[in-house]
XYZ file of C-alpha atoms in Angstrom:
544
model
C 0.202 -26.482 -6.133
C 3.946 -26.885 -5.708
C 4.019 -29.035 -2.596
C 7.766 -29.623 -3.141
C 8.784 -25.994 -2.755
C 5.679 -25.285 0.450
C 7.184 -28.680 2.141
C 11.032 -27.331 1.097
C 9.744 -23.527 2.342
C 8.102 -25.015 5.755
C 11.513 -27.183 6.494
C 13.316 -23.832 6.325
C 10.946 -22.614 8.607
C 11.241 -25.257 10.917
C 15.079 -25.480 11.611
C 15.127 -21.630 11.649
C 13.104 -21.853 14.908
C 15.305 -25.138 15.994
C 12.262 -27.080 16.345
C 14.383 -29.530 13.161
C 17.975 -30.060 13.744
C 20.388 -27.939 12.085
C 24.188 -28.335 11.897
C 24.882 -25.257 10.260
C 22.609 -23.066 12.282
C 24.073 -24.312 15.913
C 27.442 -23.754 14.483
C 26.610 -20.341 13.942
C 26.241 -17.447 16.419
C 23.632 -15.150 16.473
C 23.441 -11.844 14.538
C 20.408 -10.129 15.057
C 18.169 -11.054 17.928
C 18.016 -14.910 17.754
C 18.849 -15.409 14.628
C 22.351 -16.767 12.814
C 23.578 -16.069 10.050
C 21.991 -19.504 8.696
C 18.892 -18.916 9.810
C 18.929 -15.073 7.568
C 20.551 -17.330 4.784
C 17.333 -19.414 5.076
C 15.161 -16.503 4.702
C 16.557 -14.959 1.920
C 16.179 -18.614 0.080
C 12.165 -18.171 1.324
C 11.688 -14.803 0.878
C 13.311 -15.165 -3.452
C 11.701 -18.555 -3.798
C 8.371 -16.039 -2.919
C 9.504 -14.192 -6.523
C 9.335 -17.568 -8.601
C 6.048 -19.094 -6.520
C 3.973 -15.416 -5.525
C 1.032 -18.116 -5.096
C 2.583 -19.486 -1.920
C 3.086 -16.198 0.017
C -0.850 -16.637 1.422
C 0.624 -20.392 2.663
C 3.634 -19.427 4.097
C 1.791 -16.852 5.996
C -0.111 -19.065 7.326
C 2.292 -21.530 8.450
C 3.816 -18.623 10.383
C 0.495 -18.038 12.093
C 0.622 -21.644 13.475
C 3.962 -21.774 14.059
C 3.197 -18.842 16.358
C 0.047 -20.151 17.821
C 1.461 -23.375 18.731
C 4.677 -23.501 19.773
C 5.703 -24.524 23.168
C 9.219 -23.158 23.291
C 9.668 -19.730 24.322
C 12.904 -19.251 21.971
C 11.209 -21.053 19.048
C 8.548 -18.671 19.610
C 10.393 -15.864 19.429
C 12.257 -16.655 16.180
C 9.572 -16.935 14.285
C 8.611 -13.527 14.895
C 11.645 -12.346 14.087
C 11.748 -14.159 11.008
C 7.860 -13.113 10.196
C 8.692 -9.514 10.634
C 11.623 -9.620 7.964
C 9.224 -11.252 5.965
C 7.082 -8.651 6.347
C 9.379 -6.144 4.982
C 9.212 -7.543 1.696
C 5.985 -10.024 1.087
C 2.059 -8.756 1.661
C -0.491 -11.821 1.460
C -3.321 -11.553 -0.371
C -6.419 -9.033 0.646
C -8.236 -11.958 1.798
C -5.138 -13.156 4.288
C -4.043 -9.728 4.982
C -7.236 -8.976 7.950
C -6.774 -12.370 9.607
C -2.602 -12.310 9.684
C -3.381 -8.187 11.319
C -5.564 -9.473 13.736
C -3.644 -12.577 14.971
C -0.861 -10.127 15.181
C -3.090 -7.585 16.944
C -4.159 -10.120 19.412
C -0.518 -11.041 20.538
C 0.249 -7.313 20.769
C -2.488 -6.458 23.596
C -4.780 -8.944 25.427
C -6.604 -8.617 29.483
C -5.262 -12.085 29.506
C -1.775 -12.061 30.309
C -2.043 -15.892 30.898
C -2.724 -16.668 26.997
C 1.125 -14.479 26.580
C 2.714 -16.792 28.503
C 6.155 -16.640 26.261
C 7.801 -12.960 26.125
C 5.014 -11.565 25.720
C 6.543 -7.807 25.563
C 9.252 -8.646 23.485
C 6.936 -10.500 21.082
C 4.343 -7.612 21.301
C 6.536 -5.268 20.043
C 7.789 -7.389 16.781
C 3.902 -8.357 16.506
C 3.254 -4.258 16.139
C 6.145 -3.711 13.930
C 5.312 -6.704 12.036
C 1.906 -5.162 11.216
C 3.252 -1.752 10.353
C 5.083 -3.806 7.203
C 2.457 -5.588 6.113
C 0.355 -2.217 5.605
C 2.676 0.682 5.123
C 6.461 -0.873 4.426
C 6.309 -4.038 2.110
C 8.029 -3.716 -1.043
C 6.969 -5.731 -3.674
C 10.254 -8.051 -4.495
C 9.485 -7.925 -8.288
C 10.355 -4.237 -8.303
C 14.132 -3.961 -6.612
C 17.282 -4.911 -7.913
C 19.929 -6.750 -6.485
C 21.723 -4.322 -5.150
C 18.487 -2.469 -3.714
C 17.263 -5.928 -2.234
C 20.690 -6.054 -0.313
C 20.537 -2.809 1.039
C 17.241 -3.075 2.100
C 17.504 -6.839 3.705
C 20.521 -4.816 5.528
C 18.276 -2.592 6.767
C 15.648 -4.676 8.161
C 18.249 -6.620 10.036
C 19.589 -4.170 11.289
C 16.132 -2.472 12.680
C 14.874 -5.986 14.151
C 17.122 -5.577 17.087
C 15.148 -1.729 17.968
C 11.988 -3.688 16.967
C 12.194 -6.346 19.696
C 13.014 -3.904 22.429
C 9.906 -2.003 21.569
C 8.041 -2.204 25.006
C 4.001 -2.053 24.407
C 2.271 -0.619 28.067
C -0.910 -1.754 29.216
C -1.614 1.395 29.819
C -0.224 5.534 29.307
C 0.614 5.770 32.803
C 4.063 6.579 33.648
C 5.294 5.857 29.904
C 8.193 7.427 28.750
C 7.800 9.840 25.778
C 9.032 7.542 23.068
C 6.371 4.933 24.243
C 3.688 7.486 24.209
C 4.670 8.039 20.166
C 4.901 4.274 19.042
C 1.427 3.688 20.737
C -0.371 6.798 18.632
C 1.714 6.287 15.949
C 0.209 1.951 15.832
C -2.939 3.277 16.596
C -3.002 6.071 13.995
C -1.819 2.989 11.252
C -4.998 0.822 12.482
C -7.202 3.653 12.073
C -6.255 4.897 8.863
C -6.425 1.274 7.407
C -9.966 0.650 9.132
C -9.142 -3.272 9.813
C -11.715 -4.917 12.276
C -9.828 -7.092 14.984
C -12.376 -9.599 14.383
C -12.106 -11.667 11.114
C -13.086 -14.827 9.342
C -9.615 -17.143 7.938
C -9.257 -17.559 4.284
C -7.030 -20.771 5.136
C -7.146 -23.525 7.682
C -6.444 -21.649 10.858
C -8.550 -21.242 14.149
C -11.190 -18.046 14.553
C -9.756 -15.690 16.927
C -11.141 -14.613 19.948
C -11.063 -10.579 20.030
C -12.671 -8.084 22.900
C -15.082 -6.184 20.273
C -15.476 -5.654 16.603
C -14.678 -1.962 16.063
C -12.741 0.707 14.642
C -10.813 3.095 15.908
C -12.232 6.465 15.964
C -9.543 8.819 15.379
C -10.052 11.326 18.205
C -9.523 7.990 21.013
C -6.809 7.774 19.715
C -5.706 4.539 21.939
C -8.601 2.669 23.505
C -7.032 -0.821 23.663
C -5.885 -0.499 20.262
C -8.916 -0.951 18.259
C -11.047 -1.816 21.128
C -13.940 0.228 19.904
C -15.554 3.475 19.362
C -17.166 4.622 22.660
C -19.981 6.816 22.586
C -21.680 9.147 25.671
C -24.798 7.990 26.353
C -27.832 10.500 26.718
C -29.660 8.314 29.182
C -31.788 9.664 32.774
C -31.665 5.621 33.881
C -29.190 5.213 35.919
C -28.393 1.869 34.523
C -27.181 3.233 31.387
C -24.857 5.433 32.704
C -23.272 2.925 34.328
C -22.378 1.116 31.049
C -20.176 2.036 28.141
C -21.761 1.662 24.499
C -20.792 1.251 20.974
C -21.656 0.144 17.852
C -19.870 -1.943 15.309
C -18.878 -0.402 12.037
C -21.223 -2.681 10.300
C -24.296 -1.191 12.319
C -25.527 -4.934 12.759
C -25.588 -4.519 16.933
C -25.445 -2.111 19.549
C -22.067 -3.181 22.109
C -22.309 -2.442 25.678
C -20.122 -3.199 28.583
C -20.717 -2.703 32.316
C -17.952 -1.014 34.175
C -16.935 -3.932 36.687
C -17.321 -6.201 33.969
C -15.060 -7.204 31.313
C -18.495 -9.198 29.309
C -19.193 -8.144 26.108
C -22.973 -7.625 25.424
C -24.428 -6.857 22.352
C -27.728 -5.758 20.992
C -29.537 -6.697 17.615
C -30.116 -2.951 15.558
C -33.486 -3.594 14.699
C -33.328 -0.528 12.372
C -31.690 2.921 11.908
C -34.572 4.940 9.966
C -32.974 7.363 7.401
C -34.960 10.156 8.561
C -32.686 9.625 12.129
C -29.118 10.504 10.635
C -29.700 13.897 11.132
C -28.331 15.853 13.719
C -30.618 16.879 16.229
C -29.140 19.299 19.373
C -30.354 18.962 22.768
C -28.323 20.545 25.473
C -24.520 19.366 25.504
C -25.632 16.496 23.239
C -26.210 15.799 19.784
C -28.710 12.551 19.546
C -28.281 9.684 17.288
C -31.201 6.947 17.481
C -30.446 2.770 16.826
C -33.967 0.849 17.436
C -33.116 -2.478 19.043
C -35.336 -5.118 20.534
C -34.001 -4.886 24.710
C -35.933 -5.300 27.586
C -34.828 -1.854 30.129
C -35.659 -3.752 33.153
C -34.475 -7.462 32.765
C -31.506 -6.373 30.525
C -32.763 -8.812 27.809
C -32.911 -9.139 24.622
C -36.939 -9.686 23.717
C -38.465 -10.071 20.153
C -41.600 -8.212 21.604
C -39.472 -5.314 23.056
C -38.879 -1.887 21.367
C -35.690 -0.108 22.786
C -34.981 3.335 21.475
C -30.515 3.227 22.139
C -30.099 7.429 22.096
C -26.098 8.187 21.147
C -25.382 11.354 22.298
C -22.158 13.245 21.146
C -20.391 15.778 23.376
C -19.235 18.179 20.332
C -20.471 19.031 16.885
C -17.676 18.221 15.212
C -18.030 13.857 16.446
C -21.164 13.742 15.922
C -20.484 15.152 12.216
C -18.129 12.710 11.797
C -19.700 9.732 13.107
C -22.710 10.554 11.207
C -20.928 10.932 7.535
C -19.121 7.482 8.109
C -22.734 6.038 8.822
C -24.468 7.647 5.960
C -21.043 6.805 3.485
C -21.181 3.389 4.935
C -25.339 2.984 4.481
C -24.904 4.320 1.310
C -22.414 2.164 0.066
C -23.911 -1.164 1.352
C -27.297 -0.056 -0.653
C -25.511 0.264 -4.019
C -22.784 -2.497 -3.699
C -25.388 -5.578 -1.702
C -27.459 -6.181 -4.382
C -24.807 -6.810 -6.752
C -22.561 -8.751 -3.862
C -25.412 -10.952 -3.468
C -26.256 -11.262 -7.166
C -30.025 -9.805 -6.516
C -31.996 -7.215 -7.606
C -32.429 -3.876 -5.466
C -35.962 -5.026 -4.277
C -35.441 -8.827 -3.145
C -31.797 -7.628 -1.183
C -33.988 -4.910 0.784
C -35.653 -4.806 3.880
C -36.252 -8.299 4.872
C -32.684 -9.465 5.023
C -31.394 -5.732 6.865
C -28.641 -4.996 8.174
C -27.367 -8.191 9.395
C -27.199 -9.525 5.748
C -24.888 -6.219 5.192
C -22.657 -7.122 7.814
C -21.941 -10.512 6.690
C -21.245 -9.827 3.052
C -18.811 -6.845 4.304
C -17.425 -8.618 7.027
C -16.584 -11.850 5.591
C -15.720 -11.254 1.803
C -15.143 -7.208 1.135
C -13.361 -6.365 3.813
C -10.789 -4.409 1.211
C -13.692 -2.711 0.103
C -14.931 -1.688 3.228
C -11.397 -0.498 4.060
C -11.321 2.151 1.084
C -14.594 3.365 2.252
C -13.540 4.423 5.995
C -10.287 5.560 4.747
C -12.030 7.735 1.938
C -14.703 9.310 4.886
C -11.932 9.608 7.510
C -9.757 11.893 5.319
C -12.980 13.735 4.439
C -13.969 14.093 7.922
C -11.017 15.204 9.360
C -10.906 18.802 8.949
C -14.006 18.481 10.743
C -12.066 18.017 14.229
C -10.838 21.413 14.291
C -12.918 24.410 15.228
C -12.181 27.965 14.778
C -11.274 28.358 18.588
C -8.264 26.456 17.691
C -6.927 28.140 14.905
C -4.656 29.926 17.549
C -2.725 26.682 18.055
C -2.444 25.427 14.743
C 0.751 26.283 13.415
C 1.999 25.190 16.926
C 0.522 21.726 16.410
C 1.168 22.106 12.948
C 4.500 22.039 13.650
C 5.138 18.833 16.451
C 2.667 16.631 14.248
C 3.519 13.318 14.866
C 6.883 14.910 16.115
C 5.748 14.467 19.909
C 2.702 12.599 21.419
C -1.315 14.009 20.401
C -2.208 14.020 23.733
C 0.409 16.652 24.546
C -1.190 18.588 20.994
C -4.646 18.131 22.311
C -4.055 19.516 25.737
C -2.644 22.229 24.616
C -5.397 23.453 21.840
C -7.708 23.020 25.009
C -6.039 25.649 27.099
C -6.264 27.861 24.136
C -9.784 26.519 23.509
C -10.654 28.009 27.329
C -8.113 31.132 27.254
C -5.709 29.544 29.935
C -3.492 32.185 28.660
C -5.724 35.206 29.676
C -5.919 33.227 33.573
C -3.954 34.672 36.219
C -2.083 31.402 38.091
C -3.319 29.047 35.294
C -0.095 26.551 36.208
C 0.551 27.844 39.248
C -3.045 26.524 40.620
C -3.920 23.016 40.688
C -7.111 21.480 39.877
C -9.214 19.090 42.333
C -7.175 15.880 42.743
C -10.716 13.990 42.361
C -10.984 15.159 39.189
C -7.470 15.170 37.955
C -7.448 11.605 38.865
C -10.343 11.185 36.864
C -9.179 11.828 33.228
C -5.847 10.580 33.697
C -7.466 7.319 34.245
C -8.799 7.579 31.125
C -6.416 9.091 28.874
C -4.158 6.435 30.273
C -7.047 3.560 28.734
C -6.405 5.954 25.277
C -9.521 7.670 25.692
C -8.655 11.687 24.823
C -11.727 12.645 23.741
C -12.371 13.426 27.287
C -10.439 16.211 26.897
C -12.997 17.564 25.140
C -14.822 17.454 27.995
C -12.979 19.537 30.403
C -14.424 23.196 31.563
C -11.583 24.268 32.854
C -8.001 25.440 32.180
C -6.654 24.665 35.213
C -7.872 21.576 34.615
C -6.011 20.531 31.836
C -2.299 22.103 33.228
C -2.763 20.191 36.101
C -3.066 16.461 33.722
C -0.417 17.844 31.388
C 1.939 18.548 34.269
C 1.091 15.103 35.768
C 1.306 12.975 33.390
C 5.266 14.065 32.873
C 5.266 13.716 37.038
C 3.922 10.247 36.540
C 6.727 9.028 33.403
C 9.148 6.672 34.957
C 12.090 8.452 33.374
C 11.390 12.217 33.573
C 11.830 14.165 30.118
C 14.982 15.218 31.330
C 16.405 11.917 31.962
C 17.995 10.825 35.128
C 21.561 10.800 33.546
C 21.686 14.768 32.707
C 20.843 15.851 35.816
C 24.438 16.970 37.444
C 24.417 18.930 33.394
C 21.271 20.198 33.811
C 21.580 22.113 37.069
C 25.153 23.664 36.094
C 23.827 25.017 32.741
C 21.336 26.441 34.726
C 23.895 28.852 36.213
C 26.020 29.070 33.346
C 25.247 30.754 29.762
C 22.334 30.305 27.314
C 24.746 28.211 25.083
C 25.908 26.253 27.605
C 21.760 25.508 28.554
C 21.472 24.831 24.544
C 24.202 22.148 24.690
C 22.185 20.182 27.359
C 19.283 19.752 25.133
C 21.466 18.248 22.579
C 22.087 15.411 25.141
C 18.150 14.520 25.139
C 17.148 11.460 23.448
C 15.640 12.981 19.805
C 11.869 12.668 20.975
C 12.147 14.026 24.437
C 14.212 17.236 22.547
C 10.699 17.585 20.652
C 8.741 17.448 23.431
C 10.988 20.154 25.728
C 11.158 22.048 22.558
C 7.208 22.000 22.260
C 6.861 22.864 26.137
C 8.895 25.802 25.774
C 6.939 27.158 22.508
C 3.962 26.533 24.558
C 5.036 28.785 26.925
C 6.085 31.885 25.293
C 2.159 31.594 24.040
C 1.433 32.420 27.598
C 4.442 34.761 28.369
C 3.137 37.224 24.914
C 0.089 37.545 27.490
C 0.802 39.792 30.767
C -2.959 39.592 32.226
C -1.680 35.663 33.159
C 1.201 37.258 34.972
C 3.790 34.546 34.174
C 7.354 34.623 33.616
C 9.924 32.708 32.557
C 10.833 32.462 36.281
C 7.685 31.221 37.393
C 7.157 29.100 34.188
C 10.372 27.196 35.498
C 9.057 27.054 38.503
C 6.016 25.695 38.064
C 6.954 23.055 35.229
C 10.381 21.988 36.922
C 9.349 19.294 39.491
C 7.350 17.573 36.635
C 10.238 16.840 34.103
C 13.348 17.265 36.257
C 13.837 14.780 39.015
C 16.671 13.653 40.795
């Protein structure tokens, strides 16, 4: 162990946040965010001392972690976020650090407890995101760039921290502007594809964090929380059920439930999951999935006595596919891999230890492992999601990908999904307010599988229009009004020019809206035209 160099790499660490004294540093103005020119002199001493000691990056790390956990000074705080995410850019601890360092960084970037993010707790959310983003996606490792690439790409960094700490992270969808709406998914998307649990054991000497649940994100809810958990419709007649939200954590050991007044997390022992029950079994709207757990219906208990049959039941085909394969790929794996994990043979590492033995081996010491396998079955599943009703729509989602927020996408493949195009008045006629209110309470928690769920076209123009109503900034910001209305009764070029002065991701998003339209207008049993498309759309995204 090089304790010089850790003790020498922690100093630096220190006066960078100013909780040391540091000549140099207070002589020295800031030049990114809150940090000097010193203070990025410091790092780049850290970050190439990382090259000669690669051994240390898992300490460092960790330091970091602390230094963020328990600092008392809202600047110092601060600081060392900054000065985590440029080391972020370039450094990745080791696959044993790497699920602990995402979920402290997960927990600052969304908790119900605002209390616990008492220090700039936006601001720090947003480098906390960005932050993770490196670690999985953006680190290069230092051995591999020369000098001159190092330069640029330290430049680079710098000069992206500023944008970073501005990101804003809502609690919730409502009323966010468009470029919120696509760092959200775009997070969300990252945890999903890497499969990290928010809940994770430390390979060094830092606290256990305290997380909400201990699931992944599914990739049609595309936001719940941010990892908060895969929820699944219940198939229950007791009312008592229905009044509760379930899921089940990726390691199948329990069952998860939550009231809906409650923020108490329950969860239920899987007794077992029979083989034979994978299958997919149709009955009505719902395909049925079966976890045995020992629970009590009437005192809400667990009891050792008690025999519980939990029924999952799955709105569409296609999730219930899904969900299925990344059970049976998960079961499958855990039956070839355990025995050897645990340094057994097949038939003393079977039934008696279960599940439970599963999840603690995968939890605590394969996580990487685990990670490859619900990477591999989400890519596999994926085409899964998409149903020959929606063909229509594909090259026009095809096309705004990751270009403009999903939920716009998925809103749009279900109008084509229920022939909104053939509907006379389709956005002319709003749907119930009860029931608009509905789902855009919970496409604003992230939830948009419920718009599978919706029966009608009218239906789903009436959210799409109102969730543009609701943005705080419309699409057309405030700014171009006075530009927008003249173009209006000038030429086509002139109306062209105005959509140049959009911010970049709002231009997608118009452009999208207007390609979504001339779907309907090739239709004349809907009646529309360009007139009444205006019309209709215009009070939602142009606003005074």
């Amino acid at each position: 162990m090089h304790l010089a160099d850790i003790l020498g790499f922690e100093h630096s660490i220190l006066t960078i946040q100013g909780v040391l004294p540091d000549a140099k540093s207070q002589r020295n103005s800031t030049v990114c965010g809150l940090l000097s020119n010193a203070d990025l002199q410091k790092l780049n001493s850290i970050i190439k001392g990382l090259i000669r000691f690669p051994d240390l990056t898992d300490e460092i790390f960790a330091f970091f972690i602390r230094q963020t956990n328990e600092c008392t000074d809202a600047r110092a705080e601060t600081k060392a976020f900054e000065a985590l995410y440029v080391l972020s850019q370039f450094c990745r601890p080791s696959d044993q650090l790497l699920p602990y360092l995402v979920a402290h960084l997960h927990k600052r970037c969304h908790s119900d407890d605002e209390a616990s993010h008492r220090f700039s707790f936006t601001q720090n959310a947003g480098i906390a995101l960005y932050t993770i983003e490196g670690l999985l996606e953006r680190a290069v490792p230092l051995q591999d760039l020369e000098e001159s690439e190092w330069e640029k790409r330290r430049t680079q960094v710098v000069a992206r921290l500023s944008e970073v700490e501005n990101t804003r992270i809502p609690s919730d969808l409502r009323g966010c502007s468009v470029g919120e709406l696509l760092t959200v998914e775009k997070m969300t998307e990252l945890f999903s594809r890497h499969g990290f649990p928010i809940e994770t054991e430390a390979a060094v000497r830092l606290s256990p964090i305290e997380s909400r649940s201990e699931c992944y994100m599914d990739e049609d809810r595309m936001l719940f929380g941010l990892l908060n958990g895969v929820f699944i419709h219940m198939s229950a007649s007791d009312k008592s059920l229905k009044e509760k939200r379930f899921w089940v954590t990726p390691t199948l050991e329990s069952v998860c439930w939550q009231t809906r007044s409650s923020s108490q997390i329950h969860r239920l022992a899987v007794r077992s999951i029979r083989e034979e029950l994978l299958g997919i079994e149709p009955s009505g709207l719902f395909f049925l999935l079966q976890l045995h757990c020992r629970w009590d219906l009437a005192s809400e208990r667990e009891k050792e006595d008690a025999d519980h049959v939990v029924t999952l039941g799955f709105l569409s085909h296609q999730e219930a596919q899904r969900f299925l394969l990344f059970l049976s790929h998960l079961i499958q794996w855990v039956r070839t891999e355990l025995p050897s994990l645990l340094g057994r043979t097949e038939e003393t590492a079977g039934e008696s230890e279960g599940v439970r033995a599963a999840e603690s081996v995968i939890q605590q010491q394969f996580a990487l492992s685990l990670r490859h396998q619900i990477n591999e079955t989400l890519h596999r599943t994926l085409p899964l999601a998409r149903s020959p009703q929606n063909e229509t729509l594909d090259p026009l989602a095809a096309r705004y990908a990751k270009k403009v927020p999903r939920v716009f996408i998925l809103l749009a493949r279900k109008l084509v999904e229920l022939e909104g195009y053939k509907q006379e008045g389709a956005f002319r006629h709003s749907a119930a307010q009860e029931k608009r209110d509905k789902y855009l309470r919970w496409i604003a928690m992230g939830d948009y599988a419920c718009i599978e769920t919706m029966d009608s076209a009218h239906v789903a123009i009436t959210v799409l229009k109102r969730i543009f109503y609701d943005m705080r900034e419309p699409l057309f910001p405030f700014e171009i009004y006075d530009d927008l209305i003249q173009a209006a009764k000038s030429t086509r070029e002139d109306c062209l020019k105005v959509l140049d002065l959009l911010p970049p991701p709002n231009r997608q998003v118009a452009q999208f809206l207007f390609d979504l339209f001339c779907c309907y207008l090739d239709h004349s049993e809907n009646l529309l035209t360009p007139n009444s498309c205006g019309i209709c759309i215009a009070p939602s995204i142009i606003r005074r």
